[in-house]
Coordinates of C-alpha atoms (C1' of nucleotides) in Angstrom, one line a residue:
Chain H
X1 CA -12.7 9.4 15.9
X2 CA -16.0 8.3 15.8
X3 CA -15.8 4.5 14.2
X4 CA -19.0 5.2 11.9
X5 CA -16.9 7.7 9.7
X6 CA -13.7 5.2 9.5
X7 CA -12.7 4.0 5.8
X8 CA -14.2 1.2 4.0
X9 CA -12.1 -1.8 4.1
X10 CA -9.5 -2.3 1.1
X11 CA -9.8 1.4 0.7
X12 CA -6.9 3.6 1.9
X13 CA -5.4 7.1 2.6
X14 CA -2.3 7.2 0.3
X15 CA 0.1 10.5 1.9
X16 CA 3.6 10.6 3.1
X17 CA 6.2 8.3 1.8
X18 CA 3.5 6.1 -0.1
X19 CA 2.4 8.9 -1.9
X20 CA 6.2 10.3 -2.8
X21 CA 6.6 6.9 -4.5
X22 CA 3.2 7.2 -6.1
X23 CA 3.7 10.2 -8.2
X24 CA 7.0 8.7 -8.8
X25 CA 5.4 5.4 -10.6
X26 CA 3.1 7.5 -12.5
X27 CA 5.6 10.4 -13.4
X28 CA 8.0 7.8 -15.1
X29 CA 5.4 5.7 -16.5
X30 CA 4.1 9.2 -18.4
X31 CA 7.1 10.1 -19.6
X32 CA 8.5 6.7 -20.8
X33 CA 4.8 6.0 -22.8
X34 CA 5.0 9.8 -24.2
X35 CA 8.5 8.9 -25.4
X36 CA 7.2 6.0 -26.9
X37 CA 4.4 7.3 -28.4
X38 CA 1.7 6.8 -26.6
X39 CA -1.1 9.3 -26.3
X40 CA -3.1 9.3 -22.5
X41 CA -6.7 8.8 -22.0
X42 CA -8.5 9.8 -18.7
X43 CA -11.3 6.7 -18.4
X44 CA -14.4 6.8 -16.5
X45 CA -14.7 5.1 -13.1
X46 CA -18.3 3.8 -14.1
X47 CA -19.6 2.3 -16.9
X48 CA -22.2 -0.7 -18.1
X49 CA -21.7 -4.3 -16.6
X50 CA -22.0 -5.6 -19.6
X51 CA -19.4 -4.2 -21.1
X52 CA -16.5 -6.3 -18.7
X53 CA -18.9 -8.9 -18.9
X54 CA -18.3 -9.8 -22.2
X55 CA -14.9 -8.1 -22.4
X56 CA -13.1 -10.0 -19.3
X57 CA -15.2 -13.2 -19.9
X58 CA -18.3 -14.1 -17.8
X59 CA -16.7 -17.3 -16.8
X60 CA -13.1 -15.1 -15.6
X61 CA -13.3 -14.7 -11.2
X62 CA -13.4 -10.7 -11.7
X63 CA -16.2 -11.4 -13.5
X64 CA -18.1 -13.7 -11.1
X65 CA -17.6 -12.5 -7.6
X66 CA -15.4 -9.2 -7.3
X67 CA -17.2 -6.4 -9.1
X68 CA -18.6 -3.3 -7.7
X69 CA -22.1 -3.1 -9.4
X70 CA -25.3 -1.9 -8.7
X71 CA -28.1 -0.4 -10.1
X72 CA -27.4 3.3 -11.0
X73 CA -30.9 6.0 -10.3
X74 CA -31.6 4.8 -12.9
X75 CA -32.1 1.5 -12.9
X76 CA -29.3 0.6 -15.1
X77 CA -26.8 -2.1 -14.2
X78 CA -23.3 -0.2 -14.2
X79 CA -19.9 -1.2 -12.1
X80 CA -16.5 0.4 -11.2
X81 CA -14.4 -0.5 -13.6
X82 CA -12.0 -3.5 -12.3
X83 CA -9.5 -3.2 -15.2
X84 CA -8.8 -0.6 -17.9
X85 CA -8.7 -2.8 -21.0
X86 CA -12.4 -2.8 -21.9
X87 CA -12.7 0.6 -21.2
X88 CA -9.8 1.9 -23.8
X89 CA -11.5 -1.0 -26.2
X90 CA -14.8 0.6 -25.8
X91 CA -13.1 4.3 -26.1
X92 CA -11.7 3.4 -29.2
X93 CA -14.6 2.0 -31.3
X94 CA -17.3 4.9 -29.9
X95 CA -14.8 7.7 -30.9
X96 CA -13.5 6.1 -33.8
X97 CA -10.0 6.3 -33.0
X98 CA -9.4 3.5 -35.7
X99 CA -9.6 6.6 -38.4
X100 CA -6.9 8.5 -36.5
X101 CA -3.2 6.3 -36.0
X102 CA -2.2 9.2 -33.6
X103 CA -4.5 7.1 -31.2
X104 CA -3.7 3.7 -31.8
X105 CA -1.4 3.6 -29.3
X106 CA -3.3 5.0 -25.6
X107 CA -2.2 4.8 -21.9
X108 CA -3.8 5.4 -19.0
X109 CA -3.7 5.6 -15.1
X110 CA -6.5 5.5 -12.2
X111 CA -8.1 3.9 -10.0
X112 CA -9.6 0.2 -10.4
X113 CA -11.7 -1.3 -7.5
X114 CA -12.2 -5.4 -7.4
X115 CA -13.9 -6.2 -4.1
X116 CA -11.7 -8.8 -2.9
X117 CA -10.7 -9.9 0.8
X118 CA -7.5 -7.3 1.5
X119 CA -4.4 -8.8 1.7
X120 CA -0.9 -7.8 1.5
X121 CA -0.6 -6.5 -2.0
X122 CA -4.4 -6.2 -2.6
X123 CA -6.5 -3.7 -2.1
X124 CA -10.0 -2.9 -3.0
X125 CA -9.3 0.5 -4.5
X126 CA -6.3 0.1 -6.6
X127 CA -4.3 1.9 -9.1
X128 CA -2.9 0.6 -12.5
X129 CA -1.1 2.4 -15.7
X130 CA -1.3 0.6 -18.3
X131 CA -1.2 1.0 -22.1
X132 CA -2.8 -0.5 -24.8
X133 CA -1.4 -1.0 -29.0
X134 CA -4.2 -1.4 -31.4
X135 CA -3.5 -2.6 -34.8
X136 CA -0.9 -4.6 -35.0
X137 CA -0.1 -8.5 -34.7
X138 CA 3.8 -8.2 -35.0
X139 CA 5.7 -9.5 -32.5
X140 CA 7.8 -6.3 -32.5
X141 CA 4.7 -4.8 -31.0
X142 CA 4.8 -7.5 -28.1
X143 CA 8.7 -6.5 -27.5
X144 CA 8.2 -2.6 -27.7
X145 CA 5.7 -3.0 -24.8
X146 CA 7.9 -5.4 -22.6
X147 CA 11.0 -3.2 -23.4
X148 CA 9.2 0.3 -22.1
X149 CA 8.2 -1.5 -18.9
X150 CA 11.6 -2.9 -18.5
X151 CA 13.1 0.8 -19.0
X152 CA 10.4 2.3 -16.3
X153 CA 11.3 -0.5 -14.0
X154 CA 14.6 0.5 -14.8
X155 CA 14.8 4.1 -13.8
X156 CA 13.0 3.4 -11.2
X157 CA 15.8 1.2 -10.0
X158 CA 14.1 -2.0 -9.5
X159 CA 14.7 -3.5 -12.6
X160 CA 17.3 -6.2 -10.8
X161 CA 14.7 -7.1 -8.2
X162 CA 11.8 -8.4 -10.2
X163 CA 11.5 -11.3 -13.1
X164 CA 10.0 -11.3 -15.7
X165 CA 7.9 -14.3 -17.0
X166 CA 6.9 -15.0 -20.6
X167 CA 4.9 -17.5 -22.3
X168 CA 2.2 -18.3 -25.0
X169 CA -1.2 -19.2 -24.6
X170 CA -1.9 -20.0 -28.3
X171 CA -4.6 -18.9 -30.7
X172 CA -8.2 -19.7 -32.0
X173 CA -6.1 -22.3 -34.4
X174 CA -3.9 -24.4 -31.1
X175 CA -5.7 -23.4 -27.9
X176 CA -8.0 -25.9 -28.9
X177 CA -6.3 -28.5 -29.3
X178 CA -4.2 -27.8 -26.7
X179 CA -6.9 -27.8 -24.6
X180 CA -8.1 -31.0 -25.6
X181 CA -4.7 -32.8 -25.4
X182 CA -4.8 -31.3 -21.5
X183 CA -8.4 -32.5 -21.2
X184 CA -7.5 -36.0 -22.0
X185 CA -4.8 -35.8 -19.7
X186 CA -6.2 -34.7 -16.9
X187 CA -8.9 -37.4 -17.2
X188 CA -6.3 -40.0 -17.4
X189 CA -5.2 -39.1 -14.1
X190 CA -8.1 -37.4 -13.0
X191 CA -8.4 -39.5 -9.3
X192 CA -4.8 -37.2 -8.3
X193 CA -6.2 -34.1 -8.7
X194 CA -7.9 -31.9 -6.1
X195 CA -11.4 -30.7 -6.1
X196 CA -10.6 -27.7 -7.2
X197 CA -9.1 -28.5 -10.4
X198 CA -11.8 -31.1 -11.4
X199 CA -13.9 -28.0 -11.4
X200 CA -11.2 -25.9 -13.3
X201 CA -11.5 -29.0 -15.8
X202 CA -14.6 -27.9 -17.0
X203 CA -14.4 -24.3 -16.4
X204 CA -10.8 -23.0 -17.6
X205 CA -9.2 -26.0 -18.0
X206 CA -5.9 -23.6 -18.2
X207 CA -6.1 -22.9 -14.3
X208 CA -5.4 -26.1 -13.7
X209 CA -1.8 -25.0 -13.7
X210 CA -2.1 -22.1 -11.3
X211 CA -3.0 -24.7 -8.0
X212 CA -0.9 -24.5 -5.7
X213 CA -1.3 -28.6 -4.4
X214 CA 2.0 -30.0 -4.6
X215 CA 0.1 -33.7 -5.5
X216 CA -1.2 -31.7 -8.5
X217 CA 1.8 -30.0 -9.3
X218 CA 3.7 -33.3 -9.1
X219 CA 0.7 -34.6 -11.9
X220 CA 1.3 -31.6 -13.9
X221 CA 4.6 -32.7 -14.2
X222 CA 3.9 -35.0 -17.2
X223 CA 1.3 -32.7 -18.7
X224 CA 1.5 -32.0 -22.1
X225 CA 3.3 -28.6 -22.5
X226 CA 1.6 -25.6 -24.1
X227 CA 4.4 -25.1 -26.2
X228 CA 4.9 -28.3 -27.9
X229 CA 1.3 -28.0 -29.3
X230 CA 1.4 -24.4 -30.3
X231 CA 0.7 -23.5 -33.9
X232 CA 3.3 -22.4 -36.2
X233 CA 2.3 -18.7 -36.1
X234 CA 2.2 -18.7 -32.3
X235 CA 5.8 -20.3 -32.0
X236 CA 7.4 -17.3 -34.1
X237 CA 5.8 -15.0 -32.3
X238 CA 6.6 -16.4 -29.0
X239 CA 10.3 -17.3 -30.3
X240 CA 10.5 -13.5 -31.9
X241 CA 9.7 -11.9 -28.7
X242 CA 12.2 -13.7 -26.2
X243 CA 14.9 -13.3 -29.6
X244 CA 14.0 -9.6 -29.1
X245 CA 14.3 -9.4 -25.4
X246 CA 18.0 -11.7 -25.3
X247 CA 19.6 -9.1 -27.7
X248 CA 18.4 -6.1 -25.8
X249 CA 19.4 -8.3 -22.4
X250 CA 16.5 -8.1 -20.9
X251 CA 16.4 -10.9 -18.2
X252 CA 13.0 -13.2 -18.6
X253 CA 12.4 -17.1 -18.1
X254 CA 9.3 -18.7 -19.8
X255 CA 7.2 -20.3 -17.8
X256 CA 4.5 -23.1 -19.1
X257 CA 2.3 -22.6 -16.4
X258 CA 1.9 -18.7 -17.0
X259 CA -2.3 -18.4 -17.8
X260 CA -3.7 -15.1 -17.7
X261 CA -6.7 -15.1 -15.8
X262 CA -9.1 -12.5 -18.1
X263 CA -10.5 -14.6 -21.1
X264 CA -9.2 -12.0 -23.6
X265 CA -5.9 -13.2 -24.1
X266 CA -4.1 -14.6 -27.4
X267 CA -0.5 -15.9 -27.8
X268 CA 2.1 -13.8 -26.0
X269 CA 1.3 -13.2 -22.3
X270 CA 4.1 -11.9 -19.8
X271 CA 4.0 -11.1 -15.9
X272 CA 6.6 -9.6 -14.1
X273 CA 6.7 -10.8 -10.2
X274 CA 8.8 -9.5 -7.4
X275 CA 9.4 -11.7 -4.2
X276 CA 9.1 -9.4 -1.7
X277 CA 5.2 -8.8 -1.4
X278 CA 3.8 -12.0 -0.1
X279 CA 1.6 -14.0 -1.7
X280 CA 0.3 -11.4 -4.4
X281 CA 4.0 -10.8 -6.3
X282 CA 3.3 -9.5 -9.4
X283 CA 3.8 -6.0 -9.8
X284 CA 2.9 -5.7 -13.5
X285 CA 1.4 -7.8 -16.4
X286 CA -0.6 -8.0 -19.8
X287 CA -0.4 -9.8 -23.1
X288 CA -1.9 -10.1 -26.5
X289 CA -5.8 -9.7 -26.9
X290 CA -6.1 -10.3 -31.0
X291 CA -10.1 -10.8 -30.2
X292 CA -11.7 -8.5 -27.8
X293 CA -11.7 -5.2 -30.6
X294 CA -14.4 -8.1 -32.3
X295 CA -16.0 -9.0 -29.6
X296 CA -17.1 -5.3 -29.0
X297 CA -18.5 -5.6 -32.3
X298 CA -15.5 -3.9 -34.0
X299 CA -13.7 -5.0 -36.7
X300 CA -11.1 -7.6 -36.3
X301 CA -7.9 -5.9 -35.3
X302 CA -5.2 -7.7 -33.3
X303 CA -4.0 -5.4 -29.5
X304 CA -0.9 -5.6 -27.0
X305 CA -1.3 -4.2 -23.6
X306 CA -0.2 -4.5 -20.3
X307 CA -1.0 -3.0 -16.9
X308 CA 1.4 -2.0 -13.8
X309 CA 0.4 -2.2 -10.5
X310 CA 1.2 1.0 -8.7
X311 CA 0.6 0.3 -4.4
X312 CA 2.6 -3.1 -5.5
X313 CA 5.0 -1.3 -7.2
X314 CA 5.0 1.1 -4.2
X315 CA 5.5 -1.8 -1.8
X316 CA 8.8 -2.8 -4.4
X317 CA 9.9 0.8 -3.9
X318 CA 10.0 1.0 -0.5
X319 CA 12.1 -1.9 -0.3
X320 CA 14.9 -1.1 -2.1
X321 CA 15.2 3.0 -3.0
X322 CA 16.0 5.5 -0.4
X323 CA 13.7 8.2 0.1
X324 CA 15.5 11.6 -1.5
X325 CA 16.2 14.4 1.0
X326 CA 14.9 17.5 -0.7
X327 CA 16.4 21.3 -0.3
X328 CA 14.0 23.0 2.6
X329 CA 14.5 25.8 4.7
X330 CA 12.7 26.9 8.2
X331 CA 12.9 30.8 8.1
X332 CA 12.8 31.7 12.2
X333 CA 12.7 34.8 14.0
X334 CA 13.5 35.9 17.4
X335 CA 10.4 38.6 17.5
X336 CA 7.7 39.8 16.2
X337 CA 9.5 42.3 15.3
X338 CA 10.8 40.8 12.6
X339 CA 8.4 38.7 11.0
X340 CA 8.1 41.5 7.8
X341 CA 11.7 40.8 7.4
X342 CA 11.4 36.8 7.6
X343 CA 8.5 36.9 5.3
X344 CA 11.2 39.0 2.8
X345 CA 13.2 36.3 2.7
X346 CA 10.7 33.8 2.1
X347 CA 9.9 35.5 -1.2
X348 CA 13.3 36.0 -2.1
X349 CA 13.7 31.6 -1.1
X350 CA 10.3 30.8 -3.0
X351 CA 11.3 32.4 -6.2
X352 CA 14.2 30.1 -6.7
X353 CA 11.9 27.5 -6.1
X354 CA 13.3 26.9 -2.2
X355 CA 10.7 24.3 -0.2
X356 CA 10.2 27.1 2.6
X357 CA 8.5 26.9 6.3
X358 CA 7.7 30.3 8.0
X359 CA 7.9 29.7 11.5
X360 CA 7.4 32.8 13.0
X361 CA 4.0 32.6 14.4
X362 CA 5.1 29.7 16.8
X363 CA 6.2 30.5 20.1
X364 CA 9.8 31.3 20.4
X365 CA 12.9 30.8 18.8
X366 CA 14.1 27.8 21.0
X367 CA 10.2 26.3 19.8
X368 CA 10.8 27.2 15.9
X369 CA 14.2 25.7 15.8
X370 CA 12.5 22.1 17.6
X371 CA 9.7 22.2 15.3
X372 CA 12.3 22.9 12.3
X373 CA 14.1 19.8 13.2
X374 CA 10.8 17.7 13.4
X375 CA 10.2 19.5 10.2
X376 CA 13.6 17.6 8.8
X377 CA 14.8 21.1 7.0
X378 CA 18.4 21.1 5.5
X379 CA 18.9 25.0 7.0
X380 CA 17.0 27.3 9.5
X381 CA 17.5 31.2 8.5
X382 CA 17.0 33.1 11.6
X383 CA 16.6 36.7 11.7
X384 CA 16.6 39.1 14.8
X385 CA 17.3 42.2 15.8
X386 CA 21.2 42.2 14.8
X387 CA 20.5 41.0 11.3
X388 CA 17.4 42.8 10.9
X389 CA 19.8 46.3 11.2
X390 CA 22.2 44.6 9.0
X391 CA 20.3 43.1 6.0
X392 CA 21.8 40.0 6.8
X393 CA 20.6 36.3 8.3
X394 CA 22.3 33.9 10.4
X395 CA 22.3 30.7 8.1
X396 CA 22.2 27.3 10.2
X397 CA 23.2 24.1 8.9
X398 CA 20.8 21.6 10.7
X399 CA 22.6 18.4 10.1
X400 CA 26.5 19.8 11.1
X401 CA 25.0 22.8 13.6
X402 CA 27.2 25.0 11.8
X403 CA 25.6 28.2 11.5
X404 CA 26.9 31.5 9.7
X405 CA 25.3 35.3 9.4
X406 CA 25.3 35.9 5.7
X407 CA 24.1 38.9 3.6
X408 CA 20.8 38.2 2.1
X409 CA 22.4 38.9 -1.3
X410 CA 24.4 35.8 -0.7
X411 CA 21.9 33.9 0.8
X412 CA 20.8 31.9 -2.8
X413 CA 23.9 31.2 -3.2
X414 CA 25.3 29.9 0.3
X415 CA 22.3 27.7 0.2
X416 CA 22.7 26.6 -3.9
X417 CA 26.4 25.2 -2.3
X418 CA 25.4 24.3 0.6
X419 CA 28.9 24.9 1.6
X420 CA 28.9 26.7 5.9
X421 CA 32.8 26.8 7.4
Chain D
rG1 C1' -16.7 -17.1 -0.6
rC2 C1' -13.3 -20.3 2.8
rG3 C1' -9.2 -20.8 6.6
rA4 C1' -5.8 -19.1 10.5
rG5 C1' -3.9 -15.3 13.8
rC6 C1' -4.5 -10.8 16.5
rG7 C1' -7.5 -6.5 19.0
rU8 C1' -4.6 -3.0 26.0
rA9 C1' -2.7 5.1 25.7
rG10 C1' -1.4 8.6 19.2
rC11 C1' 2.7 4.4 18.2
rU12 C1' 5.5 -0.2 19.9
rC13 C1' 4.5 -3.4 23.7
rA14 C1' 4.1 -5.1 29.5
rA15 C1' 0.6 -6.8 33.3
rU16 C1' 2.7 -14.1 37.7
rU17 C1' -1.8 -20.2 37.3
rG18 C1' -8.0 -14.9 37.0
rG19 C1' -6.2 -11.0 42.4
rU20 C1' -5.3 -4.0 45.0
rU21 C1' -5.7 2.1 41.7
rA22 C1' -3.9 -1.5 34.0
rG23 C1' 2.3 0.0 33.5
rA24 C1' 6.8 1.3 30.5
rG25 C1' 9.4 3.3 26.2
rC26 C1' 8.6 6.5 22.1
rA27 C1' 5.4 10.6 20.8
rU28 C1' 2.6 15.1 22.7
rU29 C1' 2.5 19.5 26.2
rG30 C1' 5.0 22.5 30.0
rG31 C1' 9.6 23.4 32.5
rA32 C1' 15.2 23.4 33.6
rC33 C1' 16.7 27.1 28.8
rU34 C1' 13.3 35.0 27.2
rG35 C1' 18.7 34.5 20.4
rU36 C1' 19.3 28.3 18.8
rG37 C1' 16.9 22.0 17.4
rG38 C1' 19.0 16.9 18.2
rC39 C1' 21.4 14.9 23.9
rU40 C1' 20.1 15.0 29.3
rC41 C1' 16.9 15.8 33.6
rC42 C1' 11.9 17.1 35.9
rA43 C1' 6.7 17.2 35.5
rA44 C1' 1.8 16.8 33.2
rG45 C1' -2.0 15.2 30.1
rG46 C1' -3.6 10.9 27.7
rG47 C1' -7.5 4.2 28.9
rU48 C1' -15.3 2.3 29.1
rU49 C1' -8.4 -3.1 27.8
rG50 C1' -12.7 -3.0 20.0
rC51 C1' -18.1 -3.8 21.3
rG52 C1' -22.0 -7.0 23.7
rG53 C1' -23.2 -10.9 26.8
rG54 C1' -21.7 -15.1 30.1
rU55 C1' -18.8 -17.8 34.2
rU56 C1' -16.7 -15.9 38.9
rC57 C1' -16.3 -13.1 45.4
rG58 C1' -13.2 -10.9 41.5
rA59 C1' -12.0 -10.8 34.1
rG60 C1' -7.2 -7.2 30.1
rU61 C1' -6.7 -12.6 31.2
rC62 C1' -11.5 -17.9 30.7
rC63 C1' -16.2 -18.9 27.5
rC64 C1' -19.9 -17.4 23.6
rG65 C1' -21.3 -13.8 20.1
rU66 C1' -20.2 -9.6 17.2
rC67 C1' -17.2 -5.9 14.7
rG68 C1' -12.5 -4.7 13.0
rC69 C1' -7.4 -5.6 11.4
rU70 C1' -3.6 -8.8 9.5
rC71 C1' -2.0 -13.1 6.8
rG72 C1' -3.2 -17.2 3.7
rC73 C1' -6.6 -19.8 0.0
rC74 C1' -9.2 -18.5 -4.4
rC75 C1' -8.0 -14.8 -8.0
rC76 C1' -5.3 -10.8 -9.8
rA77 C1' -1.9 -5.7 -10.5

RNA sequence: GCGAGCGUAGCUCAAUUGGUUAGAGCAUUGGACUGUGGCUCCAAGGGUUGCGGGUUCGAGUCCCGUCGCUCGCCCCA
């Protein structure tokens, strides 16, 4: 192929395996937020800068230096959504969905694009379902959220390969402080840490915890610890939630060092990681945002939402679950003589909802059977002359190579017991 | 944005310190086999060695540039 027409980098073909698992992800996440009572909402791809601007935090790395945005035909400034938070936010103040408590609860899936360098685990066109809980400050919101995500990742049977990771990251009341206690800290010793984190001092002091320098992990040691500084409110809902999660057994650690990197959130934050990706691990993760419905100019009502990863979660997938052999048939025929009769049988096959591959336009039998094998088919039915006469076909078992003539009456349900002597 | 590694057939990889016409397996196509796939055997097609320049009698191999991919940092799902 001429190289002009290739892909954009970071942007991929999904088909095949990938795309079983894909429909997979979002299948189960559907029908675990519909059970729970969530209500979907289809996004657009594009909408005003400003709007994750001020919603993800001008300061925040998404903001900075991985958007898609450019001037529309219109000279206005507009960029693919990187997230789906703002977007539901906005959705929810400009069609009043406040009025409405069928809506307070939304999910959603798509396509978010962050232009990042590709790496395992990244990609520039992504996909996330998330959901989002308007509303509500109670920690039983927090748990509902965790618990649905822990029973998707539980059907789809990955639930014992992934850890979740809790943690608080206070309020208007203790951030503050905390923040200051951290401050002082890190000027104390500010000589042992990296360049990096002197500028994560003055930007998002927080970060500080995310560097990967052992020297300032080893100084971080001795920090002061979010927790011991966290306000009485944000200690019962922190201690609520992880209450919640032990009685239902749902396996989590906290972890100090958790930050979110979007501005927006408040108090309870979670991640859930998964070893086997590389470098970027975690498959899903959200948190309290009690601020950002006011910061849309809303009124002030607290939110929980979280986001999974789906190529991430794909990549999890593929590790550990076998890829389901579904019933097929190849439907073959020795002449064009009988290709009517083989295209009988495919109607009769279809109707009962049979995966069916007509084969007769390709060469002859000895081709159809090689291209039903590539084809991976359970059975071939071949018809010729003899069965034609007799209403019957000769069944073929392509794992065993047994092979039977069976009257088409029977055919449904030879197959449906895929028993052959 | 920064760093490292890698680009040879559709795929996975060979090719002696630079040396004849760049090879093999898998895949594809045809045949052995005109009513039976997988296994076997035979044959065929498939390449501007990512691209451009340089060094050299001679470059897939060395040098420079460029593009692409991969991994990592940053950050996030």
């Amino acid at each position: 192929m001429d190289e002009r027409f290739s892909r954009l980098r970071g942007f991929i073909d999904i088909y095949g395996e990938d795309l079983y698992f894909f429909n997979l992800i979002e299948n189960t996440f559907r029908k675990y937020a519909e059970i729970y009572g969530f209500e979907e909402i289809k996004l657009p791809i594009l909408e005003r800068t400003e709007l994750f601007v001020r919603g993800i935090g001008e300061g925040s790395d998404i903001v900075r230096k991985e958007m898609f945005s450019f001037k529309d035909r219109g000279n206005r400034d507009v960029t693919m959504r990187p997230e789906g938070t703002a977007s539901v936010v906005r959705a929810f103040l400009e069609n009043n969905l406040l009025n409405d408590p069928k809506y307070h609860k939304l999910f959603y899936i798509g396509a978010m694009f962050r232009a990042e360098r590709p790496q395992a685990g990244r990609l520039r066109q992504f996909h996330q379902a998330g959901v989002e809980w308007f509303g509500s400050d109670s920690p039983l919101v927090d748990f509902e959220n965790i618990s649905m995500l822990w029973y998707i990742l539980k059907e789809l049977g990955i639930s014992d390969k992934v850890d979740f990771i809790v943690n608080s990251v206070g309020c208007d009341k203790c951030t503050p402080n905390y923040k200051s206690y951290l401050t002082s800290f890190f000027d104390e010793h500010y000589d042992k840490f990296c360049e990096d984190c002197k500028e994560r001092r003055n930007k998002n002091i927080l970060r500080i915890f995310d560097c990967k320098n052992p020297s300032c992990q080893n100084t971080l040691k001795n920090a002061p610890k979010i927790k011991e500084t966290l306000c009485d409110n944000c200690k019962y809902h922190l201690d609520t939630l992880t209450d919640m999660m032990s009685k239902d057994k749902i396996p989590f650690s906290i972890e100090d060092n958790l930050v979110r990197g979007l501005d927006y959130y408040t108090r309870n934050v979670f991640e859930v990681r998964y070893k086997g990706i590389g470098a970027q691990n975690a498959i899903a993760g959200g948190g309290r945002y009690n601020n950002l419905v006011s910061e849309f100019g809303g009124p002030s009502i607290p939110a929980f939402g979280f986001a999974i990863g789906i190529e991430r979660t794909i990549i999890t997938l593929k590790e550990n679950i076998e890829l389901p052999k579904k019933m097929s048939v190849a439907l073959c025929s020795v002449s064009s003589k009988e290709t009517n009769f083989s295209l009988e049988i495919a109607k009769i096959l279809r109707k009962e909802k049979i995966v069916t591959h007509v084969l007769s336009h390709i060469g002859n039998l000895s081709k159809q059977m090689k291209v039903a094998n590539k084809l991976g088919v359970k059975f071939a039915v071949i018809v010729g002359e003899e069965e034609f006469r007799e209403k019957k076909v000769s069944l073929k078992d392509m794992e065993t190579g047994k092979q039977n003539t069976v009257p088409i009456e029977n055919l449904i349900d030879k197959l449906n017991n895929k028993g052959l002597e």
